[in-house]
Amino acid sequence: MASTDGLVPITRAYLASYYDKYPFSPLSHDVSRISSQIRSSANDLLNHLPPTQDESLLVHEADREPPHKIDENMWKNREHMEETLFLLETSNWPAVLQQQSTPDDVEFAAVFSQLKDKIQNTLKVLEFFQHKNSDRVFNTVMTYMPQDFRGTLIRQQRERSERNKQAEVDALVSSGASIRDRYALLWKQQMERRRQLAQLGSATGVYKTLVKYLVGVPQVLLDFLRQINDDDGPMEEQRQRYGPPLYSLTTMIISIRLFLLVLWGRFDAGNSKRQQVAVLEKAIDVYASEFERFIKFMGEVFANSPFLVSAEVAGALEAGKGDDYKEISVPAGKTHEVSLTVDSVNSYIAWDFSLVQGKMNMDIGFSVEFTNSSGEKSLILPYRRYESDQGNFCTCMVGNYKLSWDNSYSTFFKKMLRYKVDCIPPVVEPVQSVTEE
């Protein structure tokens, strides 16, 4: 287990200095030039014959700005590459082209087969990049985890979770869903991973102590999970540096798919097939070359990008930030209570408290009581007197849980109670891919 002593999460300022070492050579001017050309060619074809419903939907998407997030753009490129490959399958060619009744059609068929291979290779490069980066992030995080049964448990949970997600995708595909539907689910799953990791990292108070107790997650990793994908956090620096070229490539692949779709619907009309095929061939050549160059570059950037850096490098942390304790005086003869409403079974109730001692040692009574929706009460933690205590339990019923600190037995002495309490929803996702790449 690697030590996190003296380390803090990467900051936007740190990433800015790191990315200064990795300037991206601008995309070829052919990207913008050919993107405009192929979009104009698609519009010319649409002027000859009104768009179908599917064509209209794709025109609308092509007219929108690409997503802001780096990883969402990666998924968008994958989706439109797959859609383009689907159109390039022989069974989806126009009937006149499938027949190959003329020498030109035979030549065009050979070109389209080559273009399909080129897009397929680029898709494999992207899939490998995403898989490798996901594993890199997870394995880096795991170096800071205890190298015992807890680390094994996290790996098993991740594998089980990913199998379940894949089964969900497989079931969708088996039901006859479209490529678009499949990628909508894939992105939903990705966002769900991110939300759960953010919830884990942003939980306050005892939740952090509890997580460290249960799975050995270092505090600095929780902080990393909490802030990494903030709208103005470290990843925003990545978006500003490397987003624009990726946005251009996203626009280009959508334009390529749009052009191919409208071309297929009008392939036997007019006498400009050779010019149209030449435009498509050039567009796919440029897109594949520039996209693979971008992915290779980003792989080099990510391979050396740390998650955690020394406090001296990142700047000293604010002293005492995020303490999250409350202090209250419990008068003699009185009780202090905290009520928690639990909406999900398998939630955790967790607490950490102590008395601020004076000249003599003191204690205070503590107990936990449950009340169900019918008003029936049951004792979860029997009454006992403590100077301090830290604990948790997993709920098996929804309802109201009341934590009570009892000083009613005291005749003269008030008690200064310092405490924090959390109600923690079920945590179903293991620590895994965090960054947007």
Tab-separated table of C-alpha atoms in Angstrom:
chain	number	residue	atom	x	y	z
A	1	MET	CA	0.000	0.000	0.000
A	2	ALA	CA	1.548	3.294	-1.109
A	3	SER	CA	1.590	6.017	1.498
A	4	THR	CA	-0.537	9.147	1.044
A	5	ASP	CA	1.321	11.050	3.769
A	6	GLY	CA	1.954	14.620	2.701
A	7	LEU	CA	-0.125	14.268	-0.473
A	8	VAL	CA	-3.121	16.286	-1.608
A	9	PRO	CA	-5.420	15.916	-4.648
A	10	ILE	CA	-4.315	17.499	-7.900
A	11	THR	CA	-5.546	21.031	-8.363
A	12	ARG	CA	-6.446	22.967	-11.475
A	13	ALA	CA	-3.383	25.155	-11.008
A	14	TYR	CA	-1.169	22.072	-10.831
A	15	LEU	CA	-2.719	20.586	-13.969
A	16	ALA	CA	-2.212	23.873	-15.780
A	17	SER	CA	1.528	23.701	-15.097
A	18	TYR	CA	1.589	19.999	-15.990
A	19	TYR	CA	-0.262	20.522	-19.282
A	20	ASP	CA	2.176	23.298	-20.192
A	21	LYS	CA	4.649	20.472	-20.831
A	22	TYR	CA	2.230	18.824	-23.285
A	23	PRO	CA	1.093	21.301	-25.927
A	24	PHE	CA	-1.025	19.663	-28.620
A	25	SER	CA	-0.003	20.413	-32.183
A	26	PRO	CA	-3.087	21.922	-33.845
A	27	LEU	CA	-5.275	19.752	-36.012
A	28	SER	CA	-4.666	19.839	-39.727
A	29	HIS	CA	-6.493	22.686	-41.468
A	30	ASP	CA	-8.076	19.921	-43.546
A	31	VAL	CA	-10.310	19.045	-40.581
A	32	SER	CA	-12.270	22.299	-40.650
A	33	ARG	CA	-12.036	22.656	-44.415
A	34	ILE	CA	-13.267	19.172	-45.243
A	35	SER	CA	-15.865	19.207	-42.450
A	36	SER	CA	-17.394	22.285	-44.063
A	37	GLN	CA	-17.112	20.737	-47.505
A	38	ILE	CA	-18.780	17.472	-46.601
A	39	ARG	CA	-21.546	19.264	-44.689
A	40	SER	CA	-22.151	21.480	-47.725
A	41	SER	CA	-22.294	18.381	-49.938
A	42	ALA	CA	-24.856	16.827	-47.591
A	43	ASN	CA	-26.964	19.991	-47.788
A	44	ASP	CA	-26.799	19.892	-51.595
A	45	LEU	CA	-28.128	16.343	-51.578
A	46	LEU	CA	-30.900	17.299	-49.160
A	47	ASN	CA	-31.959	20.108	-51.506
A	48	HIS	CA	-32.668	17.532	-54.220
A	49	LEU	CA	-34.903	15.444	-51.961
A	50	PRO	CA	-36.467	16.453	-48.614
A	51	PRO	CA	-34.908	14.746	-45.563
A	52	THR	CA	-36.418	11.674	-43.976
A	53	GLN	CA	-37.172	11.623	-40.249
A	54	ASP	CA	-33.864	9.906	-39.450
A	55	GLU	CA	-31.985	12.407	-41.617
A	56	SER	CA	-33.741	15.343	-39.933
A	57	LEU	CA	-32.766	14.058	-36.477
A	58	LEU	CA	-29.137	13.727	-37.545
A	59	VAL	CA	-29.153	17.208	-39.131
A	60	HIS	CA	-30.400	18.572	-35.810
A	61	GLU	CA	-27.592	16.815	-33.928
A	62	ALA	CA	-24.998	18.035	-36.434
A	63	ASP	CA	-26.200	21.603	-35.881
A	64	ARG	CA	-25.723	21.417	-32.103
A	65	GLU	CA	-22.522	22.233	-30.252
A	66	PRO	CA	-20.557	19.119	-29.227
A	67	PRO	CA	-20.688	18.114	-25.540
A	68	HIS	CA	-18.368	19.980	-23.181
A	69	LYS	CA	-17.005	16.943	-21.351
A	70	ILE	CA	-13.975	15.153	-22.765
A	71	ASP	CA	-15.256	11.644	-22.043
A	72	GLU	CA	-18.715	12.399	-23.428
A	73	ASN	CA	-17.072	13.430	-26.691
A	74	MET	CA	-15.135	10.166	-26.698
A	75	TRP	CA	-18.385	8.225	-26.387
A	76	LYS	CA	-19.987	10.386	-29.088
A	77	ASN	CA	-17.152	9.604	-31.476
A	78	ARG	CA	-17.543	5.906	-30.723
A	79	GLU	CA	-21.276	6.064	-31.309
A	80	HIS	CA	-21.005	7.815	-34.665
A	81	MET	CA	-18.148	5.589	-35.789
A	82	GLU	CA	-20.351	2.566	-35.126
A	83	GLU	CA	-23.274	4.192	-36.930
A	84	THR	CA	-21.008	4.909	-39.902
A	85	LEU	CA	-19.761	1.318	-39.912
A	86	PHE	CA	-23.374	0.139	-39.899
A	87	LEU	CA	-24.080	2.217	-43.010
A	88	LEU	CA	-20.937	0.852	-44.676
A	89	GLU	CA	-22.023	-2.756	-44.252
A	90	THR	CA	-22.709	-4.286	-47.671
A	91	SER	CA	-26.294	-5.155	-46.728
A	92	ASN	CA	-27.012	-1.450	-46.118
A	93	TRP	CA	-25.573	-0.197	-49.403
A	94	PRO	CA	-28.000	1.202	-51.983
A	95	ALA	CA	-29.468	-1.561	-54.143
A	96	VAL	CA	-27.792	-0.241	-57.295
A	97	LEU	CA	-24.394	-0.387	-55.590
A	98	GLN	CA	-24.968	-3.906	-54.242
A	99	GLN	CA	-25.615	-5.107	-57.791
A	100	GLN	CA	-22.279	-3.655	-59.012
A	101	SER	CA	-23.587	-3.656	-62.540
A	102	THR	CA	-21.128	-1.037	-63.822
A	103	PRO	CA	-17.326	-0.682	-63.591
A	104	ASP	CA	-17.834	2.500	-61.532
A	105	ASP	CA	-19.991	0.657	-59.025
A	106	VAL	CA	-17.364	-2.080	-58.700
A	107	GLU	CA	-14.741	0.606	-58.006
A	108	PHE	CA	-17.000	2.386	-55.509
A	109	ALA	CA	-17.672	-0.883	-53.678
A	110	ALA	CA	-13.941	-1.430	-53.211
A	111	VAL	CA	-13.530	2.123	-51.890
A	112	PHE	CA	-16.369	1.733	-49.376
A	113	SER	CA	-14.913	-1.542	-48.116
A	114	GLN	CA	-11.571	0.181	-47.538
A	115	LEU	CA	-13.269	3.079	-45.745
A	116	LYS	CA	-15.091	0.632	-43.481
A	117	ASP	CA	-11.781	-0.988	-42.526
A	118	LYS	CA	-10.270	2.411	-41.788
A	119	ILE	CA	-13.133	3.440	-39.476
A	120	GLN	CA	-13.036	0.018	-37.804
A	121	ASN	CA	-9.341	0.411	-37.015
A	122	THR	CA	-9.893	3.890	-35.577
A	123	LEU	CA	-12.737	2.578	-33.428
A	124	LYS	CA	-10.442	-0.136	-32.032
A	125	VAL	CA	-7.835	2.510	-31.171
A	126	LEU	CA	-10.442	4.479	-29.209
A	127	GLU	CA	-11.821	1.402	-27.431
A	128	PHE	CA	-8.306	0.365	-26.399
A	129	PHE	CA	-7.561	3.889	-25.161
A	130	GLN	CA	-10.681	4.001	-22.988
A	131	HIS	CA	-10.130	0.524	-21.578
A	132	LYS	CA	-6.453	1.151	-20.843
A	133	ASN	CA	-7.158	4.504	-19.204
A	134	SER	CA	-9.927	3.059	-17.036
A	135	ASP	CA	-7.591	0.308	-15.822
A	136	ARG	CA	-4.779	2.804	-15.230
A	137	VAL	CA	-6.986	4.989	-13.049
A	138	PHE	CA	-8.309	2.045	-11.059
A	139	ASN	CA	-4.890	0.441	-10.568
A	140	THR	CA	-3.363	3.758	-9.503
A	141	VAL	CA	-6.100	4.264	-6.935
A	142	MET	CA	-5.606	0.698	-5.710
A	143	THR	CA	-1.946	1.372	-4.929
A	144	TYR	CA	-3.186	3.573	-2.079
A	145	MET	CA	-5.562	0.887	-0.759
A	146	PRO	CA	-4.692	-1.695	1.901
A	147	GLN	CA	-3.131	-4.688	0.174
A	148	ASP	CA	-5.240	-7.233	2.050
A	149	PHE	CA	-8.785	-8.615	1.878
A	150	ARG	CA	-10.176	-5.088	1.565
A	151	GLY	CA	-8.322	-4.446	-1.677
A	152	THR	CA	-9.430	-7.854	-2.959
A	153	LEU	CA	-13.024	-7.036	-2.036
A	154	ILE	CA	-12.928	-3.749	-3.942
A	155	ARG	CA	-11.581	-5.503	-7.054
A	156	GLN	CA	-14.265	-8.178	-6.810
A	157	GLN	CA	-16.960	-5.525	-6.399
A	158	ARG	CA	-15.698	-3.678	-9.441
A	159	GLU	CA	-15.649	-6.823	-11.562
A	160	ARG	CA	-19.151	-7.774	-10.418
A	161	SER	CA	-20.466	-4.275	-11.052
A	162	GLU	CA	-18.997	-4.179	-14.556
A	163	ARG	CA	-20.428	-7.612	-15.344
A	164	ASN	CA	-23.855	-6.377	-14.276
A	165	LYS	CA	-23.531	-3.294	-16.448
A	166	GLN	CA	-22.474	-5.378	-19.427
A	167	ALA	CA	-25.434	-7.692	-18.852
A	168	GLU	CA	-27.699	-4.641	-18.907
A	169	VAL	CA	-26.233	-3.588	-22.257
A	170	ASP	CA	-26.504	-7.126	-23.654
A	171	ALA	CA	-30.161	-7.325	-22.657
A	172	LEU	CA	-30.841	-4.014	-24.378
A	173	VAL	CA	-29.152	-5.186	-27.570
A	174	SER	CA	-31.055	-8.499	-27.483
A	175	SER	CA	-34.326	-6.567	-27.296
A	176	GLY	CA	-33.539	-5.008	-30.687
A	177	ALA	CA	-32.425	-1.594	-29.451
A	178	SER	CA	-30.580	0.767	-31.777
A	179	ILE	CA	-26.933	1.815	-31.602
A	180	ARG	CA	-28.160	5.171	-30.325
A	181	ASP	CA	-30.120	3.492	-27.505
A	182	ARG	CA	-27.088	1.418	-26.534
A	183	TYR	CA	-24.825	4.445	-26.279
A	184	ALA	CA	-27.454	6.354	-24.298
A	185	LEU	CA	-27.319	3.518	-21.765
A	186	LEU	CA	-23.512	3.400	-21.792
A	187	TRP	CA	-23.309	7.116	-21.049
A	188	LYS	CA	-25.974	6.807	-18.341
A	189	GLN	CA	-23.863	4.093	-16.705
A	190	GLN	CA	-20.773	6.279	-16.922
A	191	MET	CA	-22.553	9.203	-15.283
A	192	GLU	CA	-23.922	6.926	-12.577
A	193	ARG	CA	-20.368	5.813	-11.742
A	194	ARG	CA	-19.334	9.437	-11.497
A	195	ARG	CA	-22.291	10.468	-9.329
A	196	GLN	CA	-21.711	7.655	-6.867
A	197	LEU	CA	-18.003	8.386	-6.622
A	198	ALA	CA	-18.744	12.083	-6.094
A	199	GLN	CA	-21.249	11.220	-3.364
A	200	LEU	CA	-18.642	9.023	-1.723
A	201	GLY	CA	-16.039	11.759	-1.838
A	202	SER	CA	-18.316	14.622	-0.772
A	203	ALA	CA	-19.926	12.861	2.190
A	204	THR	CA	-19.149	14.718	5.389
A	205	GLY	CA	-18.452	13.878	8.965
A	206	VAL	CA	-18.312	10.313	10.140
A	207	TYR	CA	-18.940	8.934	6.647
A	208	LYS	CA	-15.306	9.598	5.883
A	209	THR	CA	-14.176	7.878	9.059
A	210	LEU	CA	-16.516	4.988	8.330
A	211	VAL	CA	-15.236	4.532	4.781
A	212	LYS	CA	-11.677	4.457	6.013
A	213	TYR	CA	-12.672	1.920	8.669
A	214	LEU	CA	-14.523	-0.365	6.271
A	215	VAL	CA	-12.399	-0.326	3.121
A	216	GLY	CA	-9.298	1.624	4.008
A	217	VAL	CA	-9.882	4.492	1.592
A	218	PRO	CA	-7.384	7.244	2.458
A	219	GLN	CA	-8.913	10.649	3.143
A	220	VAL	CA	-6.915	12.265	0.349
A	221	LEU	CA	-8.523	9.897	-2.173
A	222	LEU	CA	-11.995	10.858	-0.937
A	223	ASP	CA	-11.083	14.484	-1.498
A	224	PHE	CA	-9.826	13.608	-4.967
A	225	LEU	CA	-13.107	11.860	-5.830
A	226	ARG	CA	-15.117	14.793	-4.536
A	227	GLN	CA	-13.464	17.509	-6.575
A	228	ILE	CA	-12.002	15.922	-9.699
A	229	ASN	CA	-15.004	16.452	-11.990
A	230	ASP	CA	-16.295	19.744	-10.586
A	231	ASP	CA	-17.463	22.152	-13.286
A	232	ASP	CA	-14.613	24.509	-12.425
A	233	GLY	CA	-12.301	21.852	-10.996
A	234	PRO	CA	-9.134	20.191	-12.321
A	235	MET	CA	-10.813	18.618	-15.346
A	236	GLU	CA	-11.968	22.015	-16.596
A	237	GLU	CA	-8.305	22.781	-17.282
A	238	GLN	CA	-8.157	19.629	-19.386
A	239	ARG	CA	-11.311	20.634	-21.272
A	240	GLN	CA	-9.968	24.084	-22.074
A	241	ARG	CA	-6.594	22.738	-23.244
A	242	TYR	CA	-7.653	19.692	-25.226
A	243	GLY	CA	-11.396	20.078	-25.689
A	244	PRO	CA	-11.424	22.278	-28.832
A	245	PRO	CA	-9.594	19.819	-31.145
A	246	LEU	CA	-11.767	16.966	-29.875
A	247	TYR	CA	-14.918	19.044	-30.406
A	248	SER	CA	-13.836	19.581	-34.011
A	249	LEU	CA	-13.336	15.855	-34.512
A	250	THR	CA	-16.751	15.113	-32.988
A	251	THR	CA	-18.334	17.547	-35.444
A	252	MET	CA	-16.448	15.938	-38.304
A	253	ILE	CA	-17.559	12.353	-37.651
A	254	ILE	CA	-21.191	13.473	-37.301
A	255	SER	CA	-20.895	15.287	-40.635
A	256	ILE	CA	-19.368	12.179	-42.231
A	257	ARG	CA	-22.214	10.012	-40.985
A	258	LEU	CA	-24.808	12.566	-42.128
A	259	PHE	CA	-23.297	12.781	-45.601
A	260	LEU	CA	-23.173	8.996	-45.968
A	261	LEU	CA	-26.767	8.624	-44.777
A	262	VAL	CA	-28.167	11.156	-47.261
A	263	LEU	CA	-25.884	9.831	-50.013
A	264	TRP	CA	-27.315	6.330	-49.593
A	265	GLY	CA	-30.836	7.698	-49.975
A	266	ARG	CA	-29.950	9.492	-53.215
A	267	PHE	CA	-27.149	7.370	-54.654
A	268	ASP	CA	-28.879	6.607	-57.930
A	269	ALA	CA	-29.798	10.238	-58.604
A	270	GLY	CA	-27.590	12.624	-60.585
A	271	ASN	CA	-24.227	12.128	-62.266
A	272	SER	CA	-21.828	13.288	-59.542
A	273	LYS	CA	-21.220	9.982	-57.777
A	274	ARG	CA	-17.486	10.007	-58.366
A	275	GLN	CA	-17.113	13.494	-56.849
A	276	GLN	CA	-19.303	12.543	-53.881
A	277	VAL	CA	-17.328	9.379	-53.182
A	278	ALA	CA	-14.051	11.319	-53.455
A	279	VAL	CA	-15.290	13.826	-50.853
A	280	LEU	CA	-16.262	11.015	-48.469
A	281	GLU	CA	-12.970	9.195	-48.991
A	282	LYS	CA	-10.926	12.296	-48.214
A	283	ALA	CA	-13.044	13.096	-45.144
A	284	ILE	CA	-12.624	9.642	-43.609
A	285	ASP	CA	-8.889	9.632	-44.362
A	286	VAL	CA	-8.385	12.950	-42.580
A	287	TYR	CA	-10.691	12.091	-39.672
A	288	ALA	CA	-9.076	8.712	-39.002
A	289	SER	CA	-5.548	10.120	-39.191
A	290	GLU	CA	-6.196	13.146	-36.972
A	291	PHE	CA	-8.347	11.302	-34.447
A	292	GLU	CA	-5.736	8.585	-33.964
A	293	ARG	CA	-3.046	11.270	-33.564
A	294	PHE	CA	-5.154	12.994	-30.906
A	295	ILE	CA	-5.807	9.742	-29.021
A	296	LYS	CA	-2.126	8.799	-29.063
A	297	PHE	CA	-1.238	12.238	-27.692
A	298	MET	CA	-3.844	12.053	-24.920
A	299	GLY	CA	-2.605	8.603	-23.963
A	300	GLU	CA	0.864	10.059	-23.388
A	301	VAL	CA	-0.567	12.936	-21.340
A	302	PHE	CA	-2.660	10.680	-19.128
A	303	ALA	CA	0.060	8.071	-18.664
A	304	ASN	CA	2.167	10.530	-16.657
A	305	SER	CA	-0.587	12.582	-15.003
A	306	PRO	CA	-0.749	12.017	-11.223
A	307	PHE	CA	-3.850	12.069	-9.030
A	308	LEU	CA	-2.078	13.167	-5.876
A	309	VAL	CA	0.806	15.590	-5.388
A	310	SER	CA	2.768	16.813	-2.411
A	311	ALA	CA	1.280	19.572	-0.326
A	312	GLU	CA	4.380	21.664	-0.990
A	313	VAL	CA	3.716	21.493	-4.719
A	314	ALA	CA	-0.020	22.094	-4.563
A	315	GLY	CA	0.092	24.666	-1.771
A	316	ALA	CA	-0.659	24.230	1.915
A	317	LEU	CA	-4.174	23.082	2.751
A	318	GLU	CA	-6.375	25.427	4.708
A	319	ALA	CA	-5.959	24.625	8.360
A	320	GLY	CA	-8.905	22.960	9.968
A	321	LYS	CA	-11.030	22.941	6.826
A	322	GLY	CA	-13.798	20.356	6.779
A	323	ASP	CA	-13.765	19.552	10.505
A	324	ASP	CA	-17.543	18.947	10.469
A	325	TYR	CA	-17.900	18.486	14.246
A	326	LYS	CA	-20.586	20.193	16.276
A	327	GLU	CA	-20.274	21.218	19.901
A	328	ILE	CA	-23.189	21.600	22.269
A	329	SER	CA	-23.630	21.997	26.004
A	330	VAL	CA	-25.980	19.396	27.526
A	331	PRO	CA	-27.250	20.854	30.818
A	332	ALA	CA	-27.542	18.778	33.970
A	333	GLY	CA	-30.805	16.840	33.978
A	334	LYS	CA	-31.287	17.239	30.203
A	335	THR	CA	-30.917	15.166	27.032
A	336	HIS	CA	-29.681	16.034	23.535
A	337	GLU	CA	-31.241	14.134	20.620
A	338	VAL	CA	-30.543	13.820	16.876
A	339	SER	CA	-33.200	12.247	14.612
A	340	LEU	CA	-32.321	10.693	11.262
A	341	THR	CA	-34.855	9.614	8.642
A	342	VAL	CA	-33.711	6.563	6.685
A	343	ASP	CA	-35.338	5.966	3.291
A	344	SER	CA	-33.247	2.973	2.128
A	345	VAL	CA	-32.350	-0.281	3.821
A	346	ASN	CA	-28.643	-1.111	4.018
A	347	SER	CA	-27.904	2.514	4.859
A	348	TYR	CA	-25.352	3.181	7.585
A	349	ILE	CA	-25.922	5.178	10.760
A	350	ALA	CA	-22.540	6.368	11.996
A	351	TRP	CA	-21.380	8.550	14.863
A	352	ASP	CA	-18.280	9.890	16.538
A	353	PHE	CA	-18.448	11.825	19.811
A	354	SER	CA	-16.463	12.754	22.879
A	355	LEU	CA	-16.802	14.992	25.905
A	356	VAL	CA	-14.616	18.063	26.289
A	357	GLN	CA	-13.135	17.191	29.661
A	358	GLY	CA	-12.441	19.669	32.423
A	359	LYS	CA	-10.618	19.053	35.699
A	360	MET	CA	-12.453	15.794	36.267
A	361	ASN	CA	-13.354	12.983	33.917
A	362	MET	CA	-17.015	12.812	32.969
A	363	ASP	CA	-19.261	10.575	30.931
A	364	ILE	CA	-22.661	10.777	29.255
A	365	GLY	CA	-25.366	8.253	28.441
A	366	PHE	CA	-25.835	7.257	24.824
A	367	SER	CA	-28.428	5.090	23.062
A	368	VAL	CA	-30.069	4.628	19.659
A	369	GLU	CA	-33.809	4.036	19.181
A	370	PHE	CA	-35.822	3.109	16.059
A	371	THR	CA	-39.413	4.130	15.293
A	372	ASN	CA	-41.260	2.598	12.337
A	373	SER	CA	-44.088	4.133	10.287
A	374	SER	CA	-46.679	2.743	12.730
A	375	GLY	CA	-45.043	4.478	15.669
A	376	GLU	CA	-43.659	1.270	17.178
A	377	LYS	CA	-40.315	1.756	18.924
A	378	SER	CA	-37.395	-0.596	19.404
A	379	LEU	CA	-33.981	-0.166	20.981
A	380	ILE	CA	-31.101	-0.516	18.508
A	381	LEU	CA	-28.217	0.352	20.831
A	382	PRO	CA	-28.865	-0.109	24.568
A	383	TYR	CA	-28.167	2.761	26.953
A	384	ARG	CA	-24.605	2.977	28.204
A	385	ARG	CA	-22.388	5.746	29.563
A	386	TYR	CA	-19.281	6.810	27.632
A	387	GLU	CA	-16.510	9.372	27.737
A	388	SER	CA	-16.266	8.967	23.956
A	389	ASP	CA	-17.380	6.521	21.292
A	390	GLN	CA	-17.252	5.901	17.570
A	391	GLY	CA	-19.452	3.363	15.843
A	392	ASN	CA	-21.867	2.462	13.078
A	393	PHE	CA	-24.452	-0.099	12.056
A	394	CYS	CA	-26.263	-1.122	8.877
A	395	THR	CA	-30.005	-0.482	8.861
A	396	CYS	CA	-32.412	-3.255	7.911
A	397	MET	CA	-35.581	-1.132	8.177
A	398	VAL	CA	-36.638	2.284	6.926
A	399	GLY	CA	-37.971	4.783	9.420
A	400	ASN	CA	-36.725	7.191	12.080
A	401	TYR	CA	-33.565	6.585	14.090
A	402	LYS	CA	-32.992	8.710	17.184
A	403	LEU	CA	-29.544	9.094	18.749
A	404	SER	CA	-29.745	10.323	22.353
A	405	TRP	CA	-27.066	11.731	24.656
A	406	ASP	CA	-28.441	11.618	28.186
A	407	ASN	CA	-27.256	13.844	31.015
A	408	SER	CA	-30.469	13.518	33.033
A	409	TYR	CA	-28.719	11.566	35.805
A	410	SER	CA	-26.407	14.525	36.536
A	411	THR	CA	-27.501	16.936	39.253
A	412	PHE	CA	-24.814	19.587	38.995
A	413	PHE	CA	-22.586	19.152	35.932
A	414	LYS	CA	-23.327	20.135	32.355
A	415	LYS	CA	-21.504	18.191	29.648
A	416	MET	CA	-19.770	19.772	26.655
A	417	LEU	CA	-20.468	17.319	23.826
A	418	ARG	CA	-18.454	17.327	20.613
A	419	TYR	CA	-19.996	15.086	17.947
A	420	LYS	CA	-20.747	14.355	14.330
A	421	VAL	CA	-23.366	12.034	12.889
A	422	ASP	CA	-24.112	10.757	9.377
A	423	CYS	CA	-26.840	8.786	7.670
A	424	ILE	CA	-25.083	7.111	4.751
A	425	PRO	CA	-27.066	5.769	1.769
A	426	PRO	CA	-26.090	2.400	0.322
A	427	VAL	CA	-22.760	2.524	-1.506
A	428	VAL	CA	-23.040	0.113	-4.407
A	429	GLU	CA	-20.123	1.122	-6.635
A	430	PRO	CA	-16.461	0.381	-5.975
A	431	VAL	CA	-13.689	2.901	-6.520
A	432	GLN	CA	-12.976	2.837	-10.263
A	433	SER	CA	-12.590	5.072	-13.303
A	434	VAL	CA	-12.855	8.691	-12.191
A	435	THR	CA	-11.360	11.006	-14.742
A	436	GLU	CA	-13.204	11.897	-17.883
A	437	GLU	CA	-10.749	10.551	-20.349
